[in-house]
Amino acid sequence: MIVINLIQNQLSGHLPSTMGCTLPNLERLTLSHNKLSGTIPNSIINASKLITLNLGYNYFSGLIPNTFGNLRFLNWLSPVQNYLMTKPLAANPLRGFLPSLVSNFSASLQEFNAYGCELKGSIPQEIGNLSGLIVLNLFNNDLIGTIPKTVGGLQQLQGLDLFGNNLQGSIPYDLCNLKRLYSLLLQGLVSLRELYLDSNKLSSSIPSSFWNLEYILQIDLSSNSLSGSLLPHIQKLKQQSLRKNSQVIGALSHLKQLKLSYNRLEGEIPIKGPFRNFSTQSCFGNYALCSPPILQVPPCKEDNGEGTEKAIVLVLKYILPRLYPSF
C-alpha cells in the first residue's frame, strides 16, 4: 500500500503501535480532521518512504517522536490543530520539543506546520538545514529562546509564522537574506529587545500592536516609506531619532532626545515641554520650520490655525539605547 487518505471521517481511537511496521512502502498518510487520540507511534519511522504525513485536527497528545527526523523523504509534515474541540483554536496537545533531528528531514520538505501544538523549548539551529522549506508555521506554541540565525539560510522560504510564542532577543539580520519571503508574522514577541527593519520598502502606518513591545530597547525603521500618526503611542518612548521619517509631533512627555533633521517638516517648533532643549542641529535640513530666533530658523508667520499639527516626514527611525535598561 502506497497511499492512505482517510481525511474528514469520524475515526476515533488510537493509532496501532505497530502501524509503521506493516506499511513499509507507504508514501502518503493523511488522517487529518478526525477524532483520533493517544500518542503518535514511534513505529511510523518504519514507513521510511513517507513523503506526506498529515495528522492535523485530531486529539493527539504526548511527545513528537524524535524518530521523525529519520524520515528522509518527507516533504509535507502537519501535526497541527484539533478539529471539533471544545475550544475552537485548541490544538493537538503534543507538548513536545522540536528535536535537532529535524535536520535529517529531506531537503525537499516544503511545508512544516506545527502550530498550536504546545511545543516547548527552543527552535533548533538545525532547522536551517531544511533548504527546501517554503512554509514554516510554528505559531501559538510555548517556544522560548531566540530565532536561530540559520533560518536565514532557507532561501526558498516564503512564509514564516512564529507569533504567539515566548521568543526573545533580537531578530537576526540573516532574515534579510530571505528574498522570497512574503509573509512574516512575529506577533507576541513581548520580550523582544532589538528590532531592525531599516532600509526596506515598508509603507503604510505602524500597527498599534507594535507598541506592546514593552521591553524593547532598540528600534530601527529608518529608510522606509512609513507614514501616519505616532500619537499617543510615542509618549512611551524615551529617546527617538526621526530622521527621514513620517508624521509625528505632539506632547512627548517622556522624550529625552529628538532628532528631526533632513526631512520635509513644516510648521512651528514648540518651545515648551520636551522641546525646551531643542537645538539647531535637531531640526537642520528641513525646509519650512519656524520658531523663535534662538533656533536660527525663520520666524513664524501669523498663526493660520494649523499650528504644529503639520508634519510631513518620509521615513521613521527611533532608537531606545541600552542606556535605559529599566524601560
Short mmCIF file of C-alpha atoms in Angstrom, two decimals:
data_model
loop_
_atom_site.label_atom_id
_atom_site.label_comp_id
_atom_site.label_asym_id
_atom_site.label_seq_id
_atom_site.Cartn_x
_atom_site.Cartn_y
_atom_site.Cartn_z
CA MET A 1 0.00 0.00 0.00
CA ILE A 2 1.35 3.40 -1.02
CA VAL A 3 -1.42 5.88 -0.09
CA ILE A 4 -3.80 6.09 2.88
CA ASN A 5 -6.20 9.03 2.77
CA LEU A 6 -8.91 9.00 5.44
CA ILE A 7 -9.38 12.74 5.82
CA GLN A 8 -12.65 14.10 7.28
CA ASN A 9 -14.17 10.93 8.63
CA GLN A 10 -15.34 10.13 12.14
CA LEU A 11 -12.39 7.90 13.02
CA SER A 12 -11.61 7.64 16.72
CA GLY A 13 -9.31 5.67 19.00
CA HIS A 14 -5.54 5.25 18.91
CA LEU A 15 -3.19 4.50 16.04
CA PRO A 16 -1.81 0.94 16.26
CA SER A 17 1.61 0.85 17.93
CA THR A 18 2.94 -1.31 15.07
CA MET A 19 1.39 0.80 12.32
CA GLY A 20 4.62 1.72 10.56
CA CYS A 21 5.97 -1.83 10.67
CA THR A 22 3.14 -3.11 8.49
CA LEU A 23 3.37 -0.32 5.90
CA PRO A 24 6.99 -0.23 4.71
CA ASN A 25 6.08 1.15 1.27
CA LEU A 26 3.66 3.84 2.44
CA GLU A 27 4.33 7.24 0.84
CA ARG A 28 1.30 9.32 1.85
CA LEU A 29 -0.57 9.12 5.15
CA THR A 30 -3.42 11.61 5.62
CA LEU A 31 -5.56 11.20 8.73
CA SER A 32 -6.49 14.80 9.44
CA HIS A 33 -9.92 16.08 10.56
CA ASN A 34 -10.88 13.02 12.58
CA LYS A 35 -11.19 12.21 16.29
CA LEU A 36 -8.04 10.18 16.73
CA SER A 37 -6.30 10.39 20.08
CA GLY A 38 -3.39 8.96 22.03
CA THR A 39 0.26 9.25 21.09
CA ILE A 40 1.88 9.21 17.68
CA PRO A 41 3.51 5.76 17.43
CA ASN A 42 7.28 5.57 17.08
CA SER A 43 6.82 2.77 14.57
CA ILE A 44 5.96 5.33 11.88
CA ILE A 45 9.71 5.55 11.31
CA ASN A 46 9.49 2.12 9.67
CA ALA A 47 7.39 3.67 6.92
CA SER A 48 10.66 5.11 5.70
CA LYS A 49 9.33 6.11 2.27
CA LEU A 50 6.80 8.59 3.66
CA ILE A 51 6.55 11.77 1.62
CA THR A 52 3.41 13.26 3.21
CA LEU A 53 2.36 12.91 6.85
CA ASN A 54 -0.78 14.81 7.85
CA LEU A 55 -2.13 14.12 11.34
CA GLY A 56 -3.68 17.52 11.95
CA TYR A 57 -7.02 18.35 13.54
CA ASN A 58 -7.20 15.37 15.88
CA TYR A 59 -6.76 14.82 19.62
CA PHE A 60 -3.21 13.51 19.63
CA SER A 61 -1.20 14.08 22.79
CA GLY A 62 2.24 13.27 24.12
CA LEU A 63 5.62 13.87 22.57
CA ILE A 64 6.59 14.22 18.94
CA PRO A 65 8.78 11.17 18.32
CA ASN A 66 12.45 12.03 17.80
CA THR A 67 12.47 9.34 15.13
CA PHE A 68 10.51 11.66 12.83
CA GLY A 69 13.85 13.16 11.95
CA ASN A 70 14.82 9.98 10.14
CA LEU A 71 12.02 10.23 7.58
CA ARG A 72 14.38 11.47 4.91
CA PHE A 73 11.86 11.61 2.06
CA LEU A 74 9.27 13.63 3.96
CA ASN A 75 8.29 16.87 2.22
CA TRP A 76 5.00 17.66 3.97
CA LEU A 77 4.53 17.40 7.72
CA SER A 78 1.48 18.64 9.61
CA PRO A 79 0.62 17.76 13.22
CA VAL A 80 -1.50 20.89 13.58
CA GLN A 81 -4.71 21.93 15.25
CA ASN A 82 -7.53 19.78 16.56
CA TYR A 83 -10.85 19.56 14.86
CA LEU A 84 -14.15 19.94 16.75
CA MET A 85 -12.52 20.60 20.09
CA THR A 86 -14.33 22.39 22.92
CA LYS A 87 -12.14 25.43 22.33
CA PRO A 88 -12.24 26.43 18.67
CA LEU A 89 -8.48 27.02 18.49
CA ALA A 90 -7.36 24.19 20.78
CA ALA A 91 -4.59 22.13 19.20
CA ASN A 92 -3.05 18.71 19.28
CA PRO A 93 -1.51 18.94 22.77
CA LEU A 94 1.79 17.36 21.79
CA ARG A 95 3.72 19.25 24.48
CA GLY A 96 6.97 18.09 22.96
CA PHE A 97 10.26 19.65 21.91
CA LEU A 98 11.41 20.23 18.37
CA PRO A 99 14.24 17.69 18.07
CA SER A 100 17.55 18.56 16.43
CA LEU A 101 16.88 15.55 14.25
CA VAL A 102 14.63 17.76 12.12
CA SER A 103 17.81 18.34 10.14
CA ASN A 104 17.53 14.78 8.88
CA PHE A 105 14.30 15.52 7.06
CA SER A 106 14.59 15.53 3.32
CA ALA A 107 15.86 18.72 1.74
CA SER A 108 12.66 18.51 -0.32
CA LEU A 109 10.46 19.17 2.75
CA GLN A 110 8.38 22.16 1.68
CA GLU A 111 5.85 22.71 4.47
CA PHE A 112 6.38 22.30 8.20
CA ASN A 113 3.10 23.01 10.00
CA ALA A 114 3.31 22.58 13.76
CA TYR A 115 1.25 25.48 15.03
CA GLY A 116 -0.87 25.27 18.16
CA CYS A 117 0.82 22.09 19.40
CA GLU A 118 2.09 23.35 22.79
CA LEU A 119 5.65 22.81 21.63
CA LYS A 120 8.26 23.79 24.20
CA GLY A 121 11.97 24.53 24.21
CA SER A 122 13.87 26.43 21.58
CA ILE A 123 13.86 26.28 17.79
CA PRO A 124 16.85 24.08 16.92
CA GLN A 125 19.65 25.54 14.82
CA GLU A 126 19.31 22.50 12.58
CA ILE A 127 16.04 23.91 11.20
CA GLY A 128 18.25 25.80 8.76
CA ASN A 129 19.23 22.55 7.06
CA LEU A 130 15.73 22.16 5.60
CA SER A 131 16.78 24.02 2.49
CA GLY A 132 13.61 23.24 0.54
CA LEU A 133 11.19 24.75 3.08
CA ILE A 134 8.63 27.12 1.61
CA VAL A 135 6.41 27.47 4.70
CA LEU A 136 7.41 27.21 8.37
CA ASN A 137 4.48 27.55 10.78
CA LEU A 138 5.35 27.31 14.47
CA PHE A 139 2.95 29.89 15.86
CA ASN A 140 0.85 29.59 19.02
CA ASN A 141 3.24 27.33 20.91
CA ASP A 142 5.41 27.76 24.01
CA LEU A 143 8.74 28.13 22.24
CA ILE A 144 11.45 30.13 24.00
CA GLY A 145 14.93 31.41 23.20
CA THR A 146 15.91 33.33 20.11
CA ILE A 147 15.12 32.96 16.43
CA PRO A 148 18.08 30.95 15.10
CA LYS A 149 20.26 32.71 12.55
CA THR A 150 20.19 29.56 10.44
CA VAL A 151 16.62 30.42 9.37
CA GLY A 152 18.28 32.97 7.11
CA GLY A 153 19.66 30.10 5.05
CA LEU A 154 16.19 28.91 3.99
CA GLN A 155 16.39 30.58 0.60
CA GLN A 156 13.09 29.13 -0.64
CA LEU A 157 11.11 30.28 2.40
CA GLN A 158 8.03 32.33 1.59
CA GLY A 159 6.06 32.14 4.84
CA LEU A 160 7.47 32.32 8.39
CA ASP A 161 4.91 32.41 11.21
CA LEU A 162 6.30 32.47 14.75
CA PHE A 163 3.78 34.62 16.60
CA GLY A 164 2.20 33.55 19.87
CA ASN A 165 5.39 32.17 21.44
CA ASN A 166 7.80 33.38 24.13
CA LEU A 167 10.72 34.12 21.83
CA GLN A 168 13.09 36.89 22.81
CA GLY A 169 16.32 38.57 21.77
CA SER A 170 16.95 40.39 18.53
CA ILE A 171 15.57 39.43 15.14
CA PRO A 172 18.59 38.02 13.30
CA TYR A 173 19.97 40.12 10.47
CA ASP A 174 20.13 36.89 8.48
CA LEU A 175 16.37 37.11 7.85
CA CYS A 176 17.22 39.81 5.32
CA ASN A 177 18.59 37.02 3.13
CA LEU A 178 15.07 35.59 2.68
CA LYS A 179 14.42 37.31 -0.63
CA ARG A 180 11.32 35.23 -1.42
CA LEU A 181 9.62 35.88 1.90
CA TYR A 182 6.16 37.42 1.56
CA SER A 183 4.66 36.58 4.97
CA LEU A 184 6.48 37.26 8.24
CA LEU A 185 4.34 37.03 11.39
CA LEU A 186 6.19 37.62 14.65
CA GLN A 187 3.43 38.87 16.96
CA GLY A 188 3.66 38.00 20.62
CA LEU A 189 7.40 38.60 20.95
CA VAL A 190 6.78 40.50 24.17
CA SER A 191 10.37 40.12 25.37
CA LEU A 192 11.90 41.47 22.17
CA ARG A 193 14.81 43.83 22.89
CA GLU A 194 16.01 44.87 19.43
CA LEU A 195 14.19 45.30 16.13
CA TYR A 196 15.98 46.33 12.93
CA LEU A 197 13.86 46.72 9.81
CA ASP A 198 15.71 49.65 8.26
CA SER A 199 16.46 50.12 4.56
CA ASN A 200 13.47 48.18 3.27
CA LYS A 201 10.37 49.21 1.33
CA LEU A 202 7.94 49.23 4.23
CA SER A 203 4.96 51.52 3.77
CA SER A 204 1.66 52.43 5.41
CA SER A 205 1.40 53.06 9.14
CA ILE A 206 2.79 51.26 12.16
CA PRO A 207 0.17 48.93 13.71
CA SER A 208 -0.95 49.80 17.24
CA SER A 209 0.04 46.33 18.49
CA PHE A 210 3.65 47.28 17.73
CA TRP A 211 3.69 49.36 20.90
CA ASN A 212 3.07 46.30 23.08
CA LEU A 213 6.81 45.57 22.91
CA GLU A 214 7.26 46.89 26.43
CA TYR A 215 10.85 45.66 26.84
CA ILE A 216 12.14 46.95 23.52
CA LEU A 217 15.49 48.75 23.73
CA GLN A 218 16.34 49.49 20.11
CA ILE A 219 14.07 50.06 17.13
CA ASP A 220 15.33 51.00 13.69
CA LEU A 221 12.77 51.54 10.94
CA SER A 222 14.77 54.11 9.01
CA SER A 223 14.94 54.42 5.23
CA ASN A 224 11.44 53.12 4.61
CA SER A 225 8.25 54.85 3.46
CA LEU A 226 6.22 54.69 6.65
CA SER A 227 3.54 57.28 7.35
CA GLY A 228 0.72 58.04 9.74
CA SER A 229 0.49 59.33 13.28
CA LEU A 230 2.50 58.00 16.20
CA LEU A 231 0.45 59.66 18.90
CA PRO A 232 -0.36 58.74 21.59
CA HIS A 233 1.95 55.72 21.49
CA ILE A 234 5.21 57.60 21.04
CA GLN A 235 4.85 59.00 24.54
CA LYS A 236 6.04 55.64 25.86
CA LEU A 237 9.48 56.05 24.31
CA LYS A 238 12.46 57.77 25.94
CA GLN A 239 14.83 58.53 23.09
CA GLN A 240 13.86 58.95 19.46
CA SER A 241 15.60 59.58 16.20
CA LEU A 242 13.12 60.51 13.50
CA ARG A 243 15.49 61.37 10.69
CA LYS A 244 13.98 60.88 7.23
CA ASN A 245 10.63 59.91 8.66
CA SER A 246 6.80 60.12 8.87
CA GLN A 247 4.17 62.28 10.59
CA VAL A 248 4.87 62.99 14.25
CA ILE A 249 4.68 65.91 16.67
CA GLY A 250 2.93 66.43 19.98
CA ALA A 251 3.09 66.09 23.73
CA LEU A 252 6.05 63.75 24.18
CA SER A 253 6.19 63.81 27.95
CA HIS A 254 8.93 61.18 28.35
CA LEU A 255 11.10 62.30 25.46
CA LYS A 256 14.79 62.81 26.23
CA GLN A 257 16.20 63.35 22.75
CA LEU A 258 14.52 64.14 19.44
CA LYS A 259 16.20 64.46 16.05
CA LEU A 260 14.19 65.67 13.07
CA SER A 261 16.98 66.70 10.70
CA TYR A 262 16.80 66.27 6.93
CA ASN A 263 13.08 65.81 6.46
CA ARG A 264 10.25 67.81 4.94
CA LEU A 265 8.80 69.13 8.16
CA GLU A 266 6.87 72.37 8.24
CA GLY A 267 5.19 74.43 10.92
CA GLU A 268 6.14 75.93 14.24
CA ILE A 269 8.63 74.28 16.57
CA PRO A 270 7.18 74.17 20.11
CA ILE A 271 9.30 75.73 22.83
CA LYS A 272 7.65 74.11 25.83
CA GLY A 273 7.83 70.69 27.41
CA PRO A 274 10.35 68.30 25.84
CA PHE A 275 11.18 70.85 23.12
CA ARG A 276 12.79 73.26 25.57
CA ASN A 277 16.23 71.76 24.88
CA PHE A 278 15.73 71.57 21.11
CA SER A 279 18.86 72.69 19.22
CA THR A 280 19.59 73.91 15.72
CA GLN A 281 21.20 70.56 14.93
CA SER A 282 17.99 68.78 15.94
CA CYS A 283 15.99 70.29 13.10
CA PHE A 284 18.65 71.13 10.49
CA GLY A 285 17.80 70.42 6.86
CA ASN A 286 14.04 70.98 6.95
CA TYR A 287 12.57 73.48 4.53
CA ALA A 288 9.57 75.04 6.28
CA LEU A 289 10.08 75.02 10.01
CA CYS A 290 9.76 78.20 12.00
CA SER A 291 10.49 79.16 15.60
CA PRO A 292 11.78 81.92 17.86
CA PRO A 293 15.21 83.26 16.77
CA ILE A 294 17.14 81.05 19.17
CA LEU A 295 16.99 78.08 16.78
CA GLN A 296 18.25 80.06 13.78
CA VAL A 297 15.28 79.22 11.57
CA PRO A 298 12.86 81.71 10.01
CA PRO A 299 10.37 83.34 12.38
CA CYS A 300 6.83 82.08 12.26
CA LYS A 301 4.16 83.93 10.32
CA GLU A 302 0.77 84.70 11.79
CA ASP A 303 -0.97 81.57 13.01
CA ASN A 304 -3.10 80.05 10.27
CA GLY A 305 -4.90 77.66 12.59
CA GLU A 306 -2.98 74.62 11.63
CA GLY A 307 -0.27 75.13 14.22
CA THR A 308 2.07 72.33 14.91
CA GLU A 309 -0.18 69.63 13.57
CA LYS A 310 1.54 69.79 10.19
CA ALA A 311 4.38 67.35 9.89
CA ILE A 312 5.43 65.50 6.78
CA VAL A 313 8.25 63.07 7.23
CA LEU A 314 9.21 60.29 4.90
CA VAL A 315 10.86 57.59 6.95
CA LEU A 316 10.76 56.51 10.58
CA LYS A 317 13.60 55.70 12.92
CA TYR A 318 13.70 55.62 16.66
CA ILE A 319 16.30 54.22 18.96
CA LEU A 320 15.94 53.39 22.62
CA PRO A 321 19.55 52.59 23.56
CA ARG A 322 20.71 50.32 26.31
CA LEU A 323 21.19 53.41 28.44
CA TYR A 324 17.64 52.79 29.64
CA PRO A 325 17.66 49.13 30.76
CA SER A 326 14.73 49.71 33.08
CA PHE A 327 12.47 50.79 30.25
#
